[in-house]
Coordinates of C-alpha atoms in Angstrom, one line a residue:
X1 CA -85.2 -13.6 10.4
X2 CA -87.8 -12.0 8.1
X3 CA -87.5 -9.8 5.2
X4 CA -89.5 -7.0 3.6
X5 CA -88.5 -4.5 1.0
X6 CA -89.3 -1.4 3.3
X7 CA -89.1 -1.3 6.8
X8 CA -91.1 1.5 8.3
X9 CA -90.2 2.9 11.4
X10 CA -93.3 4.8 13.5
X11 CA -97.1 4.3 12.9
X12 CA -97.6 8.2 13.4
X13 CA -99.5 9.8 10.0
X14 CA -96.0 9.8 8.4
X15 CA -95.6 5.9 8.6
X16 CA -98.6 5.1 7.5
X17 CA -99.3 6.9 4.9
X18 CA -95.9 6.2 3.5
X19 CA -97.2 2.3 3.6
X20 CA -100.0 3.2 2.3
X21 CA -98.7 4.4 -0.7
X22 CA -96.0 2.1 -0.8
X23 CA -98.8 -0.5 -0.7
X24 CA -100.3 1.2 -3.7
X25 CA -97.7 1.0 -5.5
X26 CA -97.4 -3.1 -5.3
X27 CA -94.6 -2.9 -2.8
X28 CA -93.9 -5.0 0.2
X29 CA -93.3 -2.9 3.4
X30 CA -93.3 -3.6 7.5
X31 CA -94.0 -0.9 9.9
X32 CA -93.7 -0.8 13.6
X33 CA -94.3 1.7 16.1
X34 CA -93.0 0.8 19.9
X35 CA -96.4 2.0 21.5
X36 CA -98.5 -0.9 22.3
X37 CA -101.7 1.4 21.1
X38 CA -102.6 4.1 19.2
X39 CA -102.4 7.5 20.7
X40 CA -105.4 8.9 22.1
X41 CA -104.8 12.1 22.3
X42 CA -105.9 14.4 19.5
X43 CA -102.4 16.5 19.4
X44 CA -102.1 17.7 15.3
X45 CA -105.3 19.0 14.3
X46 CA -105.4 20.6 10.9
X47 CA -105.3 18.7 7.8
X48 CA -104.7 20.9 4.4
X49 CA -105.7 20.6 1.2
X50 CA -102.4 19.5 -0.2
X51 CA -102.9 16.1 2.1
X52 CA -106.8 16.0 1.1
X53 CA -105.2 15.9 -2.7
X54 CA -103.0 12.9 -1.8
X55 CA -105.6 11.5 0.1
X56 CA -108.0 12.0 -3.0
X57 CA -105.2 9.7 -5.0
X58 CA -105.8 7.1 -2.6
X59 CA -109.7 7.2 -2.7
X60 CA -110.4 8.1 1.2
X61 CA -110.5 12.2 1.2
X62 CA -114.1 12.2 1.4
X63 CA -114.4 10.1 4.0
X64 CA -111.5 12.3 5.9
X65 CA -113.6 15.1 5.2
X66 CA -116.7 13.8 6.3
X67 CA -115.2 13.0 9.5
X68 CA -113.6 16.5 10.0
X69 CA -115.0 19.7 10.7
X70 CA -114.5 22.3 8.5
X71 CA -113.7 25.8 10.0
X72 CA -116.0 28.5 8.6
X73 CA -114.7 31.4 10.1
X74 CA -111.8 32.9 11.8
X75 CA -112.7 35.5 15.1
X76 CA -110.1 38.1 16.2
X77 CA -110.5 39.2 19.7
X78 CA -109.3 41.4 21.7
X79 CA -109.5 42.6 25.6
X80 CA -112.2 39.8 25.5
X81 CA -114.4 41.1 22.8
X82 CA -114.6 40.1 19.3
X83 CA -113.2 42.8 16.9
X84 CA -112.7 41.2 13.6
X85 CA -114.3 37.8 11.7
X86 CA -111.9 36.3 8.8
X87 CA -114.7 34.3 6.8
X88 CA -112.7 30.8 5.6
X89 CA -115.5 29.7 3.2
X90 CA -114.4 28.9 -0.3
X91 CA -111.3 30.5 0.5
X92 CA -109.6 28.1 -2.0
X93 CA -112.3 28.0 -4.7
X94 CA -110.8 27.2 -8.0
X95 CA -107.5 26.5 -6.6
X96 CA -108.1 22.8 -5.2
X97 CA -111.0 20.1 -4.9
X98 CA -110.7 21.5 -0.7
X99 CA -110.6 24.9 -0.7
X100 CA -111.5 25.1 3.0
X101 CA -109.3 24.5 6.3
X102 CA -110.5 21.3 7.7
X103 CA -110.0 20.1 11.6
X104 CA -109.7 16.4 11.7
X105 CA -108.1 15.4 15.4
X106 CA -105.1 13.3 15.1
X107 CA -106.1 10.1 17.3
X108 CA -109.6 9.9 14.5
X109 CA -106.7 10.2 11.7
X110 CA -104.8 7.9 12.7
X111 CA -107.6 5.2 13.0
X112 CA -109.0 5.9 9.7
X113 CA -105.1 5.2 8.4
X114 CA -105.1 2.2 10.2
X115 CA -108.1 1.2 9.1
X116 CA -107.1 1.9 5.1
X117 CA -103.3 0.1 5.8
X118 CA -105.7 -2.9 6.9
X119 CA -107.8 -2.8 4.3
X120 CA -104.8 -2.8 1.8
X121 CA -103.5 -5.8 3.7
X122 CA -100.9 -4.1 5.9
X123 CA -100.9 -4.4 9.9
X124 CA -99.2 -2.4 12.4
X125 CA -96.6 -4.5 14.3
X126 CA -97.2 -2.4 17.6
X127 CA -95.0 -2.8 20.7
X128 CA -91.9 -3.2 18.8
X129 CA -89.1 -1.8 19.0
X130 CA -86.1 -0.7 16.8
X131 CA -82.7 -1.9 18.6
X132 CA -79.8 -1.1 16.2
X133 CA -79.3 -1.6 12.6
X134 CA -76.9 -2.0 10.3
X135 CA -76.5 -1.2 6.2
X136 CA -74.6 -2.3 3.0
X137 CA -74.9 -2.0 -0.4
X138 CA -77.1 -4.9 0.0
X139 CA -79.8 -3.8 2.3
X140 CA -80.8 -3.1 5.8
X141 CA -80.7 -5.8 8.7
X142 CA -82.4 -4.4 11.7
X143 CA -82.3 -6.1 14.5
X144 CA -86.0 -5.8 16.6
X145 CA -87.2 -5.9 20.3
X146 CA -91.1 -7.0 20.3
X147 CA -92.9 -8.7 23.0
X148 CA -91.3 -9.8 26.3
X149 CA -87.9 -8.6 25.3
X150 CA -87.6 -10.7 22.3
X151 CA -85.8 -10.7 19.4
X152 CA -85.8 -10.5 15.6
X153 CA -83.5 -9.5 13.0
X154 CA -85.5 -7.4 9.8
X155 CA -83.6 -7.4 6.8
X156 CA -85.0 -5.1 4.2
X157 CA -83.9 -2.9 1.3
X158 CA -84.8 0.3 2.7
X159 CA -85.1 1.8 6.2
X160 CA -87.5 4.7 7.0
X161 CA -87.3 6.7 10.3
X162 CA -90.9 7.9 10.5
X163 CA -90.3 8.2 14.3
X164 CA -90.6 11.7 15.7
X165 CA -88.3 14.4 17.3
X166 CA -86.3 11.7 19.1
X167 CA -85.9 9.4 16.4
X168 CA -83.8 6.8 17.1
X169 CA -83.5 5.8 13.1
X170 CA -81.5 9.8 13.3
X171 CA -79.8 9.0 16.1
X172 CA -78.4 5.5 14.8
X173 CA -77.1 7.5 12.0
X174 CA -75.8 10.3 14.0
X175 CA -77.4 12.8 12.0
X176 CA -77.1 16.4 13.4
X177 CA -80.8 18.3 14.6
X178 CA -79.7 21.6 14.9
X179 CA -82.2 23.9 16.2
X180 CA -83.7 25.4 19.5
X181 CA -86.8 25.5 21.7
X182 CA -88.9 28.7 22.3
X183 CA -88.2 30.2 26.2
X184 CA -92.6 30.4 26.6
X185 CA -94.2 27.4 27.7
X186 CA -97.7 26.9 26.2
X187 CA -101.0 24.9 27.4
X188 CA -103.0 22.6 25.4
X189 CA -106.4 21.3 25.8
X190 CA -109.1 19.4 24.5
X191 CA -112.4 20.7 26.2
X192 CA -116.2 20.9 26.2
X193 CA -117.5 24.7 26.4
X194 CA -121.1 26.0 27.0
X195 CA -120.7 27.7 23.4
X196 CA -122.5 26.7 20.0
X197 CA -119.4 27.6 18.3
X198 CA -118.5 24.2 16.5
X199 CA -117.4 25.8 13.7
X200 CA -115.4 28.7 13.8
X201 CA -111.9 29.0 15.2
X202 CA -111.3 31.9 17.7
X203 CA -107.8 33.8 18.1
X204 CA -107.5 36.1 21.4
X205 CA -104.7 38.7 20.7
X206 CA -104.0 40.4 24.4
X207 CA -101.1 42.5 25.7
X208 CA -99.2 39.6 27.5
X209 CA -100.0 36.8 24.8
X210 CA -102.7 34.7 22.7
X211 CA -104.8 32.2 23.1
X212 CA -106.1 29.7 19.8
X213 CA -109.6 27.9 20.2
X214 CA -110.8 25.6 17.3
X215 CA -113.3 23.0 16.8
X216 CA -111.7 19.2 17.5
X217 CA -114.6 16.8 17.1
X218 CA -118.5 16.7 16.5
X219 CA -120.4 17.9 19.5
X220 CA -118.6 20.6 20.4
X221 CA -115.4 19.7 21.4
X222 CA -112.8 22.2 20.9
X223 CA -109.3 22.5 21.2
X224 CA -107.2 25.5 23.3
X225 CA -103.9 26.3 22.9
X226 CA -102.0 29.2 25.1
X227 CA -99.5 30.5 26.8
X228 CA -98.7 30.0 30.6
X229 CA -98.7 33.2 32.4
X230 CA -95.8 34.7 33.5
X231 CA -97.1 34.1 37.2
X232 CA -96.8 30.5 36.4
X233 CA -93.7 29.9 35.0
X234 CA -92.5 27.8 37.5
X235 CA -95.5 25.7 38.9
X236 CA -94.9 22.2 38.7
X237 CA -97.0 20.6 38.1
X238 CA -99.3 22.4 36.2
X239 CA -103.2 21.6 35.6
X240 CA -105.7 23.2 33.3
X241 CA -107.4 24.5 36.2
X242 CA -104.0 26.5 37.2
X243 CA -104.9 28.1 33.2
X244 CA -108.8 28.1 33.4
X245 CA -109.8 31.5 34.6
X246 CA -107.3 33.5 32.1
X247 CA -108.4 31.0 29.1
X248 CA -111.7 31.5 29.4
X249 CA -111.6 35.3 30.0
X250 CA -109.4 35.4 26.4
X251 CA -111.5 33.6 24.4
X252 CA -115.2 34.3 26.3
X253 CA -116.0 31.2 26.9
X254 CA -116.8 28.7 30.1
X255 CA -115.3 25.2 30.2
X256 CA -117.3 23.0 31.1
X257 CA -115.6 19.4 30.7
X258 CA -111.3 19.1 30.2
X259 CA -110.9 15.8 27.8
X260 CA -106.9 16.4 27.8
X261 CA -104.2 18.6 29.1
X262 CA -100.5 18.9 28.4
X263 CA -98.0 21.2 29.1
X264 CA -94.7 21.6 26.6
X265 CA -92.1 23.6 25.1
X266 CA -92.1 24.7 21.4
X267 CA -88.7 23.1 19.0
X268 CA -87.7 24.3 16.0
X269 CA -85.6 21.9 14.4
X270 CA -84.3 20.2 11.0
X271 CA -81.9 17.7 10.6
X272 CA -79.0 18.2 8.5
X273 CA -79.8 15.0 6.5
X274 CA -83.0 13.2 5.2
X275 CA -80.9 10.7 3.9
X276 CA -78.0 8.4 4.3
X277 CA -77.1 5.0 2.6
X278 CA -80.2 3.0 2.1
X279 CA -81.7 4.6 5.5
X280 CA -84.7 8.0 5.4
X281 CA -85.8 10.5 7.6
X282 CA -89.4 11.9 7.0
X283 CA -91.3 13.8 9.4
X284 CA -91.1 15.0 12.4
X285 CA -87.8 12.9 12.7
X286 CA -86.5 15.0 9.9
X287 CA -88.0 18.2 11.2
X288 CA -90.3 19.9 14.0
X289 CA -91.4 23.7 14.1
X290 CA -93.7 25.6 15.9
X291 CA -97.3 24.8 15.3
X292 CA -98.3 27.9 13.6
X293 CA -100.6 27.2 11.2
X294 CA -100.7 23.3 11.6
X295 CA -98.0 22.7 9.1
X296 CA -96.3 20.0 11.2
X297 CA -98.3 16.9 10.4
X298 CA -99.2 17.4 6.6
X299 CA -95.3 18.9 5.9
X300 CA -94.3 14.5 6.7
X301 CA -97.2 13.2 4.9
X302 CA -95.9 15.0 2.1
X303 CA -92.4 13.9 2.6
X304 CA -94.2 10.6 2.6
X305 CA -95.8 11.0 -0.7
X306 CA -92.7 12.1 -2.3
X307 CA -90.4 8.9 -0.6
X308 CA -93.0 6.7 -1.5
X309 CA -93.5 6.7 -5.4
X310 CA -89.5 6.9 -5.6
X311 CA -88.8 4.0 -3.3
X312 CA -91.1 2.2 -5.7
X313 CA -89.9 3.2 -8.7
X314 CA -86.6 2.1 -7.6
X315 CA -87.7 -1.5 -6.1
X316 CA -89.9 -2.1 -9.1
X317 CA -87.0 -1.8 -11.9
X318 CA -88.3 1.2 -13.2
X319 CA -85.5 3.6 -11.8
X320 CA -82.3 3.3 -10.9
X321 CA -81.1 3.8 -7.4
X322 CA -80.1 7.5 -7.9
X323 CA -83.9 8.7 -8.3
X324 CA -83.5 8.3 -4.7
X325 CA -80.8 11.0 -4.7
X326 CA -84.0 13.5 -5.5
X327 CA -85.4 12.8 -1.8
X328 CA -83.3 15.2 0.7
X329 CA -83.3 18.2 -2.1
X330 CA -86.7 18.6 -2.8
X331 CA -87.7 18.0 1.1
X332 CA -84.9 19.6 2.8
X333 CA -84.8 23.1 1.2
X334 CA -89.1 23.5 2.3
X335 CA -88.5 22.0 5.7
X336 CA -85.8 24.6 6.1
X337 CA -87.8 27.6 4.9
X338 CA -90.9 26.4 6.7
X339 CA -88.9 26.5 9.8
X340 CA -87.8 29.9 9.3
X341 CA -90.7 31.1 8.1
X342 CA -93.0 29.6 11.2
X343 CA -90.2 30.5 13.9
X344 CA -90.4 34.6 12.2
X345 CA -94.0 34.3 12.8
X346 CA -94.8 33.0 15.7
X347 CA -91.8 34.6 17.5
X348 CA -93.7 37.9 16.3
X349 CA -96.8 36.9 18.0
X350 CA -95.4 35.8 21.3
X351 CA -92.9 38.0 21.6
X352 CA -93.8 40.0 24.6
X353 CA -91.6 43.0 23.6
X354 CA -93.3 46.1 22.5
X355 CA -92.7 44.9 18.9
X356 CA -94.7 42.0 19.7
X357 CA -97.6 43.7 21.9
X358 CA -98.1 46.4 18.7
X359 CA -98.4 43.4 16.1
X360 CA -101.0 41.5 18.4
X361 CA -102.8 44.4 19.9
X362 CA -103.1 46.8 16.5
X363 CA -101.6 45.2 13.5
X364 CA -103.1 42.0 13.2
X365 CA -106.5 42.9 14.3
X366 CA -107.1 46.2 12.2
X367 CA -104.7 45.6 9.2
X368 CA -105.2 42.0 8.4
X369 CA -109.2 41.9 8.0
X370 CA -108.9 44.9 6.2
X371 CA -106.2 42.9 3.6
X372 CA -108.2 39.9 3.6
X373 CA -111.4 41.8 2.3
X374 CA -109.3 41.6 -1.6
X375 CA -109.5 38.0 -3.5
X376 CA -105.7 38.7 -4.5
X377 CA -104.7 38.2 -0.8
X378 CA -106.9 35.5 0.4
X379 CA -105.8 33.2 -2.6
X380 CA -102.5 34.0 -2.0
X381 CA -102.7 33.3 2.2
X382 CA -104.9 29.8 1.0
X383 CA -102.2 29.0 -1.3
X384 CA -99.5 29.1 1.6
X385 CA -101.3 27.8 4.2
X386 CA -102.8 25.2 2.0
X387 CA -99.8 24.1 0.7
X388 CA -100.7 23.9 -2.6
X389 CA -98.0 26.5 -3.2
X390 CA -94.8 23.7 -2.7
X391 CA -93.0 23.3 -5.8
X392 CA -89.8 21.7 -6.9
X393 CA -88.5 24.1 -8.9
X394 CA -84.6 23.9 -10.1
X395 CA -84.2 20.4 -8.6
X396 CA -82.7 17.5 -10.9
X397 CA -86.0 15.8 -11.8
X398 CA -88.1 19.1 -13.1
X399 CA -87.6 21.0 -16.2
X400 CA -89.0 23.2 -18.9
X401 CA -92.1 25.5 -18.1
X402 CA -94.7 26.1 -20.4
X403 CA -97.3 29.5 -19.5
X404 CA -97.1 30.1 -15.9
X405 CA -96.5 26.5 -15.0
X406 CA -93.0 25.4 -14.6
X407 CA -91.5 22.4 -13.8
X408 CA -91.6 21.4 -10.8
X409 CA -95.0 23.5 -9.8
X410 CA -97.7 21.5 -8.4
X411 CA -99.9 20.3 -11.4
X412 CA -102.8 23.1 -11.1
X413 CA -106.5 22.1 -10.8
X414 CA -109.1 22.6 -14.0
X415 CA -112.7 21.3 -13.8
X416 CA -115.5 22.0 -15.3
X417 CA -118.7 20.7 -15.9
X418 CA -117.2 18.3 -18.0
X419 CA -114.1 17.4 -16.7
X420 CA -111.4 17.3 -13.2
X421 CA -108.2 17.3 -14.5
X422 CA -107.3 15.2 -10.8
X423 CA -109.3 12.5 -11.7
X424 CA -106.3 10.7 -13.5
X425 CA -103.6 11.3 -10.9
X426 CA -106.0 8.5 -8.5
X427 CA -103.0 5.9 -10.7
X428 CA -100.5 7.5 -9.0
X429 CA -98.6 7.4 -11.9
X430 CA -96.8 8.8 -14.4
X431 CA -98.5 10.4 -17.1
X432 CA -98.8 13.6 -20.2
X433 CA -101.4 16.2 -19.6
X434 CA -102.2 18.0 -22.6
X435 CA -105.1 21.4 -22.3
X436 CA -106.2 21.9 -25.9
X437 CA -105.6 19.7 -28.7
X438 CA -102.5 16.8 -29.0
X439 CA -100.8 15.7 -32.2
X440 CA -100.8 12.5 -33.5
X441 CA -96.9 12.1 -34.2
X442 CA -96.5 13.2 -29.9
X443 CA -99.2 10.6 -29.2
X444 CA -97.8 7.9 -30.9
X445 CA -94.6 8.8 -28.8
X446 CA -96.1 8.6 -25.7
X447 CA -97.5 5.2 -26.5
X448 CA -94.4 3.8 -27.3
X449 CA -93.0 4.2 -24.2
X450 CA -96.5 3.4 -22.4
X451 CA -97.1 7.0 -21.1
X452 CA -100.7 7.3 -20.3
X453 CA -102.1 11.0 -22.2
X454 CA -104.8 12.4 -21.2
X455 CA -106.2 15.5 -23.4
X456 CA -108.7 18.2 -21.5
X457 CA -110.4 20.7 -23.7
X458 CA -109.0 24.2 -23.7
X459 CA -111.2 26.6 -21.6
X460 CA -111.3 30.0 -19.1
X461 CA -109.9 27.5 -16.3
X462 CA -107.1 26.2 -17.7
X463 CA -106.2 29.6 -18.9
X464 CA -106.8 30.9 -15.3
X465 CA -104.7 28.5 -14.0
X466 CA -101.6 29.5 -15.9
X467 CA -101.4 26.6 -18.3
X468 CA -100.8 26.6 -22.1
X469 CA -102.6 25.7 -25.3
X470 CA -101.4 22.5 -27.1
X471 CA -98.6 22.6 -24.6
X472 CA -97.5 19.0 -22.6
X473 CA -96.6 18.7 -19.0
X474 CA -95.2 15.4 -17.8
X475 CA -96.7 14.5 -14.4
X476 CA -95.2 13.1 -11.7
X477 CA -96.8 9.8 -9.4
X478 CA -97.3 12.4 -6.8
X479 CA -99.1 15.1 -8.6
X480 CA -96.1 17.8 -9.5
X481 CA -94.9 18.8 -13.3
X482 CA -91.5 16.9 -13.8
X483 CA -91.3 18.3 -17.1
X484 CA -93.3 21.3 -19.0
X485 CA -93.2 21.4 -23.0
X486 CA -94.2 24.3 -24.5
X487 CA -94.6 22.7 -28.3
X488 CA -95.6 18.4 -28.5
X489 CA -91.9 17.3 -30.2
X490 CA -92.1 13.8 -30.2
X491 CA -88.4 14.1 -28.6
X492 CA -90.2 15.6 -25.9
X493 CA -91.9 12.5 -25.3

């Protein structure tokens, strides 16, 4: 028998950053993950500023980003030829500490995790195995399958299924995953090329499909995603060599190395509960979508974040139990939409229908450089993409709004030459922002109940970022406005 307050179920990015944070927070937790190693592949590849922000909470986004390539530019071709560049520099500026699209390849993620778990004095138990489980209004007992078939019962408060599309944590709870799988197969692979281009990300738009190229790793490595020809719908099995000559032709380039090659269907799925009992969903467990614009991966590490700081809040005696009743709502209702919204998309540009053949073939390369060439449109496509544009809005634990801000909006980013209105969230805590000046009789309020304050000078920034003079906004642990007050009332506090 062992025990742990949180018992963490898949070492995938999910799983450990939700230790991670957990750790942070003071709390107890035990992950496993079946495999008996780390994957080596480099499968999810773009990391978003959103997760750079978490990760800047924690103390380790400059090293992510230091190991990541960042993507300069985006190429449209066509028919073989380049016909439109999408610059990616400073797309963001102003709107986050990353205002770039970074490539970090999931295996090097997932190591630097590791590493950070370690170093917060959290191991991996690798090659074991969730059996069956059981809950009450005491806790979790799980009951474990490790090395040579033996095993363990795990009792812990909570349960977290971090453990991908067939997780058995959902299944054990018989939670429905409604949803389907594209009819296309696609193609990926990691490869060397005989082009310098280490930076830029190429997107071939042809009549019969598309083809995605992007830098993976230092020296060159790049990453190719496609769909099979029609002429191959059938071959089993299928190598990258069977893909090679149309690949290259799309995207004008010659392979010269193939590090890894898979073949799989697209899902688009979310399951009809994140939650039930004392047990969690999060990630790709909870949801899985096509990978148009690499939302996958950083959509569970922020269903990590926001689990984490609850779970803690709760196990620490600062919350009751129904702060965990937050957890499905805010999560649920963006998983949903980002499924729908991803499955629109990319079923526009695969479809091989005329509809589909006119948006690849006119629309996207003549009409969208020309609507990226305004600011307005390229802070509005980094703000999606980014995910810096997630709020909470209308759910139980956000209120008030105060200028543009409202609660439940992610906490928007001021700095100066004087100041980085971020810098404070690295408690991961709660805590009163105030952009101007604060009043003595609201300061003494937050002091009594041991609210941190932190008062930034009013400037062009905060007032570009939507925020109002003298007002307070109550942040959250994980970097939203829980509550926005237009006037300091010491009630407030």
């Amino acid at each position: 028998m062992t025990d742990t307050q949180v018992l963490i179920v898949g070492a995938g990015p999910t799983g450990l950053v939700l230790a991670l944070r957990l750790a942070r927070h003071g709390i107890v937790c035990r992950i496993i993950d079946r495999n008996a190693a780390p994957g080596e592949a480099s499968r999810a590849l773009a990391v978003h500023a959103r997760t750079l922000e978490f990760y800047q909470q924690l103390g380790f986004a400059d090293d992510v980003v230091a190991d990541g390539i960042c993507v300069d530019s985006v190429h449209l071709r066509e028919h073989g030829a380049d016909v439109a560049r999408l610059n990616l520099t400073q797309m963001g500026a102003g709107l986050s500490p990353f205002p770039f699209l970074l490539c970090f390849a999931q295996d090097d993620h997932e190591r630097l995790l590791v590493e950070k778990l370690r170093a917060a004095g959290v191991t991996v138990d690798r090659g074991v195995e969730l059996e069956s489980f059981t809950q009450d209004a005491s806790g979790v007992r799980a009951t474990l399958i490790g090395h040579g078939g033996a095993r363990e019962v795990c009792s812990a408060a909570y349960l977290c299924g971090c453990d991908g599309a067939r997780s058995a944590v959902r299944e054990q709870l018989d939670i429905g995953f409604p949803g389907g799988t594209y009819q296309q197969r696609f193609y990926v692979a990691d490869v060397n090329t005989d082009s310098e281009r280490s930076r830029d990300a190429y997107v071939s738009l042809d009549l019969d499909g598309f083809a995605l190229m992007m830098p993976v790793r230092g020296g060159g490595a790049q990453r190719i995603v496609g769909i099979v020809p029609a002429s191959l719908t059938n071959a089993e099995p299928l190598g990258f060599s069977d893909v090679q000559e149309s690949a290259e032709a799309l995207l004008g380039v010659r392979v010269t190395t193939v590090n890894w090659f898979s073949v799989y269907h697209v899902h688009h799925r979310v399951a009809e509960h994140f939650r039930r009992g004392r047990c969690f969903l999060a990630g790709d467990a909870g949801h899985v979508h096509s990978p148009f614009g690499g939302q996958g991966m950083n959509t569970g590490i922020g269903d990590a974040v926001n689990l984490s700081w609850k779970l803690a809040q709760v196990l620490t005696g600062r919350a009751q139990s129904s702060l965990l009743e937050s957890y499905e709502p805010e999560r649920i209702v963006f998983a949903r939409l980002l499924v729908l919204t991803t499955d629109r998309a990319f079923q526009s540009v695969v479809n091989p229908g005329r509809g589909g053949q006119f948006l690849r073939t006119w629309l996207v390369p003549h009409l969208v450089p020309f609507l990226t060439g305004f600011s307005t449109v390229r802070r509005m496509m980094f703000r999606t993409i980014s995910q810096v544009r997630i709020n909470y809005r209308d759910t139980a634990l956000c209120e008030g709004s105060a200028g543009q801000v409202h609660g439940g909006d992610r906490l928007p980013y001021v700095r100066n030459e004087h100041s980085d209105n971020f810098v404070p969230l690295r408690s991961i805590d709660w805590q009163i922002h105030v952009y101007g000046s604060a009043q003595s009789a609201f300061v003494k309020a937050a002091a009594a109940l041991r609210l941190p304050m932190h008062v930034f000078n009013w400037n062009a920034a905060a007032d570009d970022a939507g925020l109002l003079r003298d007002a307070a906004y109550l942040v959250r642990p994980d970097g939203y406005v829980g509550l926005a007050m237009p006037a300091q009332t010491p009630e407030g506090a």
